[in-house]
């Protein structure tokens, strides 16, 4: 082994000021898009916008509990497992090893979007053979677990995501690579996993022969798409390809750093990008945090700025705040800066995109939560427990609304002055530059701030 150029060492450290850079340092940097609140911020639209100029778009975690909508003209595509960049015919789409995949749901999703005009997907979709499989019995178990919890249920989507990740962590999960190998070994693993869950839930009924027959067919459907994606992505980085990472869910739903236990089952913050795709931290470049101009949440859990009055109902109605996965109404509330500061600390956003500003067009005044108080004192952190959150009081500032439509505005300077002030206030409080502003559903409804 040789060092180039050869120089002296001091305390075991090279004194060469022109040290050789590692391969990872010389490779391209990826752009990451993450939800900055409790999900449903409009990440799909942002990914679609950025994907027009990239070579690869990746999903790194989560499963079919996500729903990312992309509006192109009069067509609305809805993606649960597919990366939102799949409609770009010039780029590859990767479903990474950190994603849990319900194969019947994936092919149903493909067919639904084909009916809306999606074509050529099979030439540009790659699925990690390390990704774990969500089975129908995982979905049944999801519902049974929620029933067991009763009043303490967390409002899961019942898509089997939690049980599938639990199988992964207890090391009895089944991966795509298992399905594509010796089918007798797959069958044995499948039956063992079913038996495991039937011991936990005796009422669970699984038609094993029918499921194995079904998965023998699914194996052949997924075989042309599956590959070892870690090496593919590293080669793309080495070739300085433009890579875009699409996070599912959002920072406050992160299993470790969100409002536990009212969270999802994966790391949907920046750490999940590395583990879910097999890329090192040094490869991460721009990190875009997507922020809805107000706050929403699906399901149970703490929500300090929630509005249960007419304003909350107005936001829900104007914003069409109904989940495309669960069809549940989203709870709505004022923008929460302490929450955003928390996910900013965790994710290191370099830019923000603020979506749905137009939903606020009809409000005469707006509030922004600017601080949390505990026992009368301002705290500079986001509380870790729901008990502590319940004791928090919220400080607000009130800003005047603009009471005029922003839907047709495409230039920041042409926004109403009070709308600009709202954006500037958000930027000043979070201390991250706002790069884009969304004022409508379509990809054309985005204001490029700089």
Coordinates of C-alpha atoms in Angstrom, one line a residue:
X1 CA 0.0 0.0 0.0
X2 CA 1.3 3.5 -0.8
X3 CA 0.4 7.0 0.2
X4 CA 0.4 9.6 -2.6
X5 CA 2.1 12.0 -2.2
X6 CA 4.4 10.5 0.5
X7 CA 4.7 12.8 3.4
X8 CA 5.5 12.7 7.1
X9 CA 3.2 11.7 10.0
X10 CA 2.6 13.5 13.3
X11 CA 0.8 11.7 16.1
X12 CA -0.5 9.2 13.6
X13 CA -2.0 11.9 11.3
X14 CA -0.7 12.7 7.9
X15 CA 0.9 16.2 7.6
X16 CA 0.1 16.3 3.9
X17 CA -2.0 19.4 3.2
X18 CA -3.1 18.0 -0.2
X19 CA -4.3 14.6 1.1
X20 CA -6.0 12.2 -1.2
X21 CA -9.8 12.5 -1.1
X22 CA -11.8 9.4 -0.5
X23 CA -14.0 8.0 -3.3
X24 CA -17.1 9.1 -1.4
X25 CA -15.8 12.7 -1.1
X26 CA -15.1 12.8 -4.9
X27 CA -18.5 11.4 -5.8
X28 CA -21.7 13.5 -6.5
X29 CA -24.0 14.7 -3.7
X30 CA -27.6 13.6 -3.5
X31 CA -30.5 16.0 -3.0
X32 CA -33.0 14.9 -0.3
X33 CA -36.6 15.9 0.1
X34 CA -38.1 15.4 3.5
X35 CA -41.4 16.2 5.2
X36 CA -40.9 18.7 8.0
X37 CA -44.1 18.3 10.0
X38 CA -46.4 15.3 10.4
X39 CA -46.6 14.3 6.7
X40 CA -48.9 15.4 3.8
X41 CA -46.8 18.5 3.2
X42 CA -46.7 18.1 -0.6
X43 CA -43.4 16.2 -1.0
X44 CA -44.7 14.5 -4.1
X45 CA -45.1 17.8 -5.9
X46 CA -41.6 18.9 -4.9
X47 CA -40.1 15.7 -6.0
X48 CA -41.9 15.8 -9.3
X49 CA -40.6 19.4 -9.9
X50 CA -37.0 18.4 -9.1
X51 CA -37.2 15.1 -10.9
X52 CA -37.5 16.8 -14.3
X53 CA -33.7 17.4 -14.1
X54 CA -32.3 14.3 -12.4
X55 CA -31.1 10.9 -13.4
X56 CA -32.3 8.8 -10.5
X57 CA -35.1 9.2 -8.0
X58 CA -35.2 7.0 -4.9
X59 CA -37.6 6.0 -2.1
X60 CA -35.6 5.1 1.0
X61 CA -38.1 4.0 3.7
X62 CA -41.7 3.5 4.7
X63 CA -44.2 1.6 2.7
X64 CA -47.7 1.9 1.2
X65 CA -48.7 4.0 4.2
X66 CA -47.4 7.0 2.2
X67 CA -49.4 8.9 -0.4
X68 CA -47.7 11.4 -2.6
X69 CA -49.8 13.1 -5.2
X70 CA -48.5 14.6 -8.4
X71 CA -50.8 16.8 -10.6
X72 CA -49.8 17.2 -14.3
X73 CA -52.4 19.1 -16.3
X74 CA -55.8 17.4 -15.6
X75 CA -54.2 14.2 -14.4
X76 CA -53.5 13.4 -10.7
X77 CA -51.1 10.5 -10.1
X78 CA -51.1 9.0 -6.6
X79 CA -48.0 7.1 -5.4
X80 CA -47.7 5.0 -2.3
X81 CA -44.6 2.9 -3.1
X82 CA -43.4 4.2 -6.4
X83 CA -41.1 7.2 -6.3
X84 CA -42.9 10.3 -7.5
X85 CA -40.3 10.8 -10.2
X86 CA -41.5 7.6 -12.0
X87 CA -43.4 9.8 -14.5
X88 CA -40.1 11.3 -15.7
X89 CA -39.2 9.2 -18.7
X90 CA -35.6 10.2 -18.5
X91 CA -34.7 8.9 -15.0
X92 CA -34.5 5.7 -13.1
X93 CA -36.6 5.1 -10.1
X94 CA -35.3 3.1 -7.2
X95 CA -37.3 1.5 -4.3
X96 CA -34.5 1.1 -1.7
X97 CA -33.7 -1.6 0.8
X98 CA -35.3 0.5 3.7
X99 CA -38.7 0.3 2.1
X100 CA -41.2 -2.5 3.0
X101 CA -43.1 -3.6 0.0
X102 CA -46.6 -5.1 -0.4
X103 CA -46.2 -6.6 -3.8
X104 CA -49.9 -6.9 -4.7
X105 CA -50.4 -3.3 -3.7
X106 CA -47.3 -2.2 -5.8
X107 CA -48.7 -3.8 -9.0
X108 CA -52.2 -2.4 -8.3
X109 CA -50.6 1.0 -7.8
X110 CA -48.8 0.6 -11.2
X111 CA -52.0 -0.4 -12.9
X112 CA -54.0 2.5 -11.4
X113 CA -51.4 5.0 -12.6
X114 CA -51.1 3.3 -16.0
X115 CA -54.8 4.1 -16.4
X116 CA -53.9 7.8 -15.9
X117 CA -51.1 7.7 -18.5
X118 CA -48.0 6.3 -16.8
X119 CA -46.0 4.4 -19.4
X120 CA -42.5 2.8 -19.7
X121 CA -42.2 2.3 -16.0
X122 CA -40.8 -1.2 -16.3
X123 CA -37.8 0.1 -18.2
X124 CA -36.8 2.5 -15.4
X125 CA -38.0 1.0 -12.1
X126 CA -35.4 -0.8 -9.9
X127 CA -36.4 -2.6 -6.6
X128 CA -33.8 -3.5 -4.0
X129 CA -33.6 -7.2 -3.5
X130 CA -32.8 -6.4 0.2
X131 CA -36.2 -4.8 0.7
X132 CA -38.6 -6.6 3.1
X133 CA -42.0 -7.9 2.0
X134 CA -45.3 -6.9 3.6
X135 CA -47.7 -9.8 3.4
X136 CA -51.5 -9.7 3.8
X137 CA -51.2 -11.3 7.2
X138 CA -49.0 -8.4 8.3
X139 CA -52.0 -6.1 7.4
X140 CA -54.4 -8.3 9.4
X141 CA -52.0 -8.3 12.4
X142 CA -51.8 -4.5 12.1
X143 CA -55.6 -4.3 12.6
X144 CA -55.6 -6.9 15.4
X145 CA -52.9 -5.0 17.3
X146 CA -54.9 -1.8 17.0
X147 CA -58.0 -3.6 18.4
X148 CA -55.9 -4.9 21.4
X149 CA -54.8 -1.4 22.2
X150 CA -58.4 -0.2 22.4
X151 CA -58.5 3.5 23.5
X152 CA -54.7 3.5 23.4
X153 CA -54.6 2.8 19.7
X154 CA -52.3 5.1 17.7
X155 CA -54.3 5.4 14.5
X156 CA -52.2 3.2 12.2
X157 CA -53.0 3.0 8.5
X158 CA -53.4 -0.8 8.9
X159 CA -51.2 -1.3 5.8
X160 CA -49.0 -3.8 7.7
X161 CA -46.1 -1.5 7.9
X162 CA -45.4 -1.8 11.6
X163 CA -45.7 -5.6 11.7
X164 CA -43.4 -5.9 8.6
X165 CA -40.7 -3.8 10.2
X166 CA -41.2 -5.8 13.4
X167 CA -40.5 -9.0 11.4
X168 CA -37.4 -7.3 10.0
X169 CA -36.1 -6.4 13.5
X170 CA -36.9 -9.8 15.0
X171 CA -35.0 -11.3 12.0
X172 CA -37.8 -13.5 10.8
X173 CA -38.7 -11.2 8.0
X174 CA -38.7 -12.2 4.3
X175 CA -37.0 -10.1 1.7
X176 CA -37.3 -9.8 -2.1
X177 CA -34.1 -11.8 -2.5
X178 CA -35.7 -14.7 -0.6
X179 CA -38.7 -14.7 -2.9
X180 CA -36.5 -14.8 -6.0
X181 CA -34.3 -17.6 -4.7
X182 CA -35.1 -21.3 -4.0
X183 CA -38.9 -21.2 -3.8
X184 CA -39.0 -24.2 -1.4
X185 CA -36.9 -22.2 1.0
X186 CA -39.2 -19.2 0.6
X187 CA -42.2 -21.4 1.3
X188 CA -40.6 -22.7 4.5
X189 CA -39.8 -19.2 5.7
X190 CA -43.3 -18.1 4.8
X191 CA -44.9 -20.9 6.8
X192 CA -42.7 -20.3 9.7
X193 CA -43.6 -16.6 9.8
X194 CA -47.3 -17.4 9.6
X195 CA -47.0 -19.9 12.4
X196 CA -45.2 -17.3 14.5
X197 CA -48.0 -14.8 14.1
X198 CA -50.7 -17.4 14.7
X199 CA -49.2 -18.2 18.0
X200 CA -49.5 -14.5 18.9
X201 CA -52.9 -14.2 17.3
X202 CA -54.8 -17.5 17.3
X203 CA -57.7 -15.9 15.4
X204 CA -55.4 -15.1 12.4
X205 CA -56.4 -17.2 9.4
X206 CA -54.1 -17.5 6.4
X207 CA -54.7 -19.8 3.4
X208 CA -51.0 -20.8 3.1
X209 CA -51.3 -22.9 -0.1
X210 CA -53.2 -20.1 -1.9
X211 CA -50.7 -17.4 -0.8
X212 CA -47.7 -19.5 -1.9
X213 CA -49.4 -20.0 -5.3
X214 CA -50.0 -16.3 -5.5
X215 CA -46.4 -15.4 -4.6
X216 CA -45.0 -17.8 -7.1
X217 CA -46.7 -15.7 -9.8
X218 CA -45.6 -12.4 -8.1
X219 CA -42.0 -13.6 -8.0
X220 CA -41.9 -13.7 -11.8
X221 CA -43.5 -10.3 -12.0
X222 CA -41.0 -8.7 -9.7
X223 CA -37.9 -10.6 -11.0
X224 CA -37.1 -8.3 -13.9
X225 CA -37.2 -5.3 -11.6
X226 CA -35.2 -6.5 -8.6
X227 CA -31.5 -6.0 -8.2
X228 CA -28.7 -5.1 -5.8
X229 CA -29.3 -1.4 -5.7
X230 CA -26.5 -0.3 -3.4
X231 CA -23.8 -0.8 -6.0
X232 CA -26.1 0.7 -8.6
X233 CA -26.4 3.9 -6.6
X234 CA -22.7 4.1 -5.8
X235 CA -21.8 3.8 -9.4
X236 CA -24.3 6.5 -10.3
X237 CA -22.7 8.7 -7.6
X238 CA -19.2 8.0 -9.0
X239 CA -20.4 9.0 -12.4
X240 CA -21.8 12.3 -11.0
X241 CA -25.4 11.4 -11.9
X242 CA -28.0 13.6 -10.3
X243 CA -29.8 11.6 -7.6
X244 CA -32.9 12.7 -5.8
X245 CA -34.1 11.0 -2.6
X246 CA -37.8 11.1 -1.6
X247 CA -38.5 10.7 2.0
X248 CA -41.9 9.2 3.0
X249 CA -43.9 10.3 6.0
X250 CA -42.2 13.2 7.9
X251 CA -39.8 14.2 10.7
X252 CA -42.4 14.3 13.5
X253 CA -43.4 10.7 12.6
X254 CA -39.9 9.4 12.9
X255 CA -39.8 6.2 15.1
X256 CA -36.9 7.7 17.2
X257 CA -37.3 11.5 17.0
X258 CA -41.1 12.0 16.5
X259 CA -44.0 12.2 18.9
X260 CA -43.6 8.6 20.1
X261 CA -45.6 6.3 20.2
X262 CA -47.8 8.2 17.7
X263 CA -45.2 7.7 14.9
X264 CA -44.6 5.5 12.0
X265 CA -42.3 2.4 12.1
X266 CA -39.3 3.8 10.2
X267 CA -36.7 6.5 10.4
X268 CA -38.2 9.1 8.1
X269 CA -35.6 11.7 9.0
X270 CA -32.2 12.1 7.4
X271 CA -30.7 9.0 9.0
X272 CA -33.2 6.8 7.1
X273 CA -31.7 8.1 3.8
X274 CA -28.3 6.5 4.6
X275 CA -29.6 3.2 6.0
X276 CA -32.4 2.9 3.6
X277 CA -30.3 3.2 0.5
X278 CA -26.8 2.2 1.6
X279 CA -25.1 5.6 1.0
X280 CA -22.8 7.4 3.4
X281 CA -23.5 10.7 5.1
X282 CA -20.7 12.4 3.1
X283 CA -22.9 11.8 0.0
X284 CA -25.7 14.0 1.3
X285 CA -25.8 17.5 -0.2
X286 CA -28.9 19.7 -0.4
X287 CA -31.7 18.8 2.1
X288 CA -35.1 20.3 1.2
X289 CA -37.6 20.5 4.0
X290 CA -41.2 20.6 2.8
X291 CA -43.4 22.7 5.1
X292 CA -47.2 23.2 4.7
X293 CA -48.1 26.8 5.3
X294 CA -50.2 25.6 8.2
X295 CA -50.0 22.3 10.2
X296 CA -51.9 19.0 9.7
X297 CA -51.9 15.6 11.2
X298 CA -53.7 12.3 10.5
X299 CA -54.7 10.0 13.3
X300 CA -54.1 10.3 17.0
X301 CA -51.3 12.0 18.9
X302 CA -50.3 15.4 20.3
X303 CA -51.0 18.5 18.2
X304 CA -50.4 21.6 20.2
X305 CA -51.6 24.1 17.5
X306 CA -54.7 22.2 16.5
X307 CA -57.8 24.2 15.6
X308 CA -61.1 22.5 16.4
X309 CA -63.2 25.6 15.5
X310 CA -64.5 27.0 12.3
X311 CA -61.0 28.0 11.2
X312 CA -59.8 24.4 11.4
X313 CA -62.8 23.3 9.5
X314 CA -62.1 25.9 6.8
X315 CA -58.5 24.8 6.4
X316 CA -59.7 21.2 6.2
X317 CA -62.2 22.1 3.5
X318 CA -60.1 24.5 1.4
X319 CA -57.0 22.3 1.7
X320 CA -58.9 19.1 0.8
X321 CA -57.3 17.6 3.8
X322 CA -58.4 14.0 3.4
X323 CA -55.7 11.2 3.2
X324 CA -55.5 9.3 -0.1
X325 CA -54.3 6.2 1.8
X326 CA -56.8 6.1 4.7
X327 CA -59.5 8.5 3.5
X328 CA -59.4 10.0 7.0
X329 CA -59.8 13.7 7.5
X330 CA -56.6 15.5 8.6
X331 CA -56.6 17.6 11.7
X332 CA -55.6 21.2 11.0
X333 CA -53.9 23.9 13.0
X334 CA -51.6 26.9 12.9
X335 CA -48.0 26.8 11.8
X336 CA -45.8 25.5 14.6
X337 CA -42.2 27.0 14.7
X338 CA -40.9 25.0 17.7
X339 CA -41.8 21.8 15.8
X340 CA -40.1 23.0 12.7
X341 CA -37.0 24.0 14.6
X342 CA -36.9 20.4 16.0
X343 CA -37.0 18.8 12.6
X344 CA -34.5 21.3 11.3
X345 CA -32.0 20.4 14.0
X346 CA -32.5 16.7 13.2
X347 CA -32.4 17.0 9.4
X348 CA -30.2 19.9 8.7
X349 CA -32.4 21.5 6.0
X350 CA -30.5 23.7 3.6
X351 CA -33.6 25.0 1.9
X352 CA -37.4 25.0 2.5
X353 CA -40.4 24.7 0.3
X354 CA -43.6 26.1 1.7
X355 CA -46.7 24.6 0.2
X356 CA -50.4 25.5 0.2
X357 CA -49.9 29.2 0.9
X358 CA -53.1 29.8 -1.2
X359 CA -55.2 27.9 1.4
X360 CA -54.7 30.9 3.7
X361 CA -55.9 33.5 1.2
X362 CA -59.3 33.9 2.8
X363 CA -58.2 34.4 6.5
X364 CA -58.2 38.0 7.8
X365 CA -55.5 37.2 10.4
X366 CA -53.1 34.3 10.9
X367 CA -51.3 33.0 14.0
X368 CA -47.9 31.4 14.2
X369 CA -46.8 29.4 17.2
X370 CA -43.4 30.8 18.2
X371 CA -42.5 29.3 21.5
X372 CA -43.4 26.6 24.0
X373 CA -43.7 27.3 27.8
X374 CA -43.4 24.8 30.6
X375 CA -44.2 26.0 34.1
X376 CA -44.2 29.5 32.8
X377 CA -40.7 29.4 31.2
X378 CA -39.9 29.2 27.5
X379 CA -38.2 25.9 26.7
X380 CA -35.7 25.6 23.8
X381 CA -36.4 21.9 22.9
X382 CA -39.2 19.8 21.7
X383 CA -40.5 17.6 24.6
X384 CA -39.8 13.9 24.3
X385 CA -43.0 12.6 25.9
X386 CA -46.7 13.1 25.4
X387 CA -47.0 13.7 29.1
X388 CA -44.6 16.6 28.9
X389 CA -46.2 17.9 25.8
X390 CA -49.6 18.0 27.5
X391 CA -48.2 20.4 30.1
X392 CA -46.9 22.8 27.4
X393 CA -48.4 26.2 26.7
X394 CA -48.0 27.8 23.3
X395 CA -47.0 31.4 22.6
X396 CA -48.3 32.9 19.3
X397 CA -47.7 35.9 17.2
X398 CA -50.6 37.3 15.1
X399 CA -50.1 38.5 11.6
X400 CA -52.6 40.2 9.2
X401 CA -53.9 38.1 6.4
X402 CA -54.0 39.3 2.7
X403 CA -57.5 38.4 1.7
X404 CA -56.8 38.0 -2.0
X405 CA -56.0 35.1 -4.2
X406 CA -52.4 34.0 -4.7
X407 CA -53.2 31.1 -7.0
X408 CA -52.1 32.8 -10.2
X409 CA -49.0 34.4 -8.8
X410 CA -45.6 33.1 -10.1
X411 CA -43.3 35.8 -8.8
X412 CA -42.5 36.3 -5.2
X413 CA -42.5 40.1 -5.5
X414 CA -46.1 39.9 -6.9
X415 CA -47.5 38.2 -3.8
X416 CA -49.6 40.4 -1.6
X417 CA -47.4 42.3 0.9
X418 CA -48.9 40.5 3.9
X419 CA -48.3 37.1 2.2
X420 CA -44.6 38.1 1.7
X421 CA -44.5 39.1 5.4
X422 CA -45.8 35.7 6.4
X423 CA -43.1 33.9 4.4
X424 CA -40.4 36.3 5.7
X425 CA -41.5 35.7 9.3
X426 CA -41.4 31.9 8.8
X427 CA -37.9 32.2 7.3
X428 CA -36.6 34.4 10.1
X429 CA -38.0 32.2 12.8
X430 CA -36.7 28.8 11.4
X431 CA -33.5 30.4 10.0
X432 CA -33.5 28.4 6.8
X433 CA -33.8 30.0 3.4
X434 CA -37.2 29.5 1.7
X435 CA -36.5 28.4 -1.9
X436 CA -40.0 27.7 -3.3
X437 CA -43.6 28.5 -2.4
X438 CA -46.6 26.4 -3.6
X439 CA -49.8 28.2 -4.4
X440 CA -51.8 25.4 -6.1
X441 CA -51.9 21.7 -7.0
X442 CA -50.0 21.6 -10.3
X443 CA -46.3 21.5 -10.9
X444 CA -46.7 24.9 -12.5
X445 CA -48.0 26.4 -9.3
X446 CA -44.7 26.9 -7.6
X447 CA -43.0 30.2 -7.1
X448 CA -39.2 30.1 -7.4
X449 CA -38.0 32.5 -4.7
X450 CA -34.3 32.6 -5.8

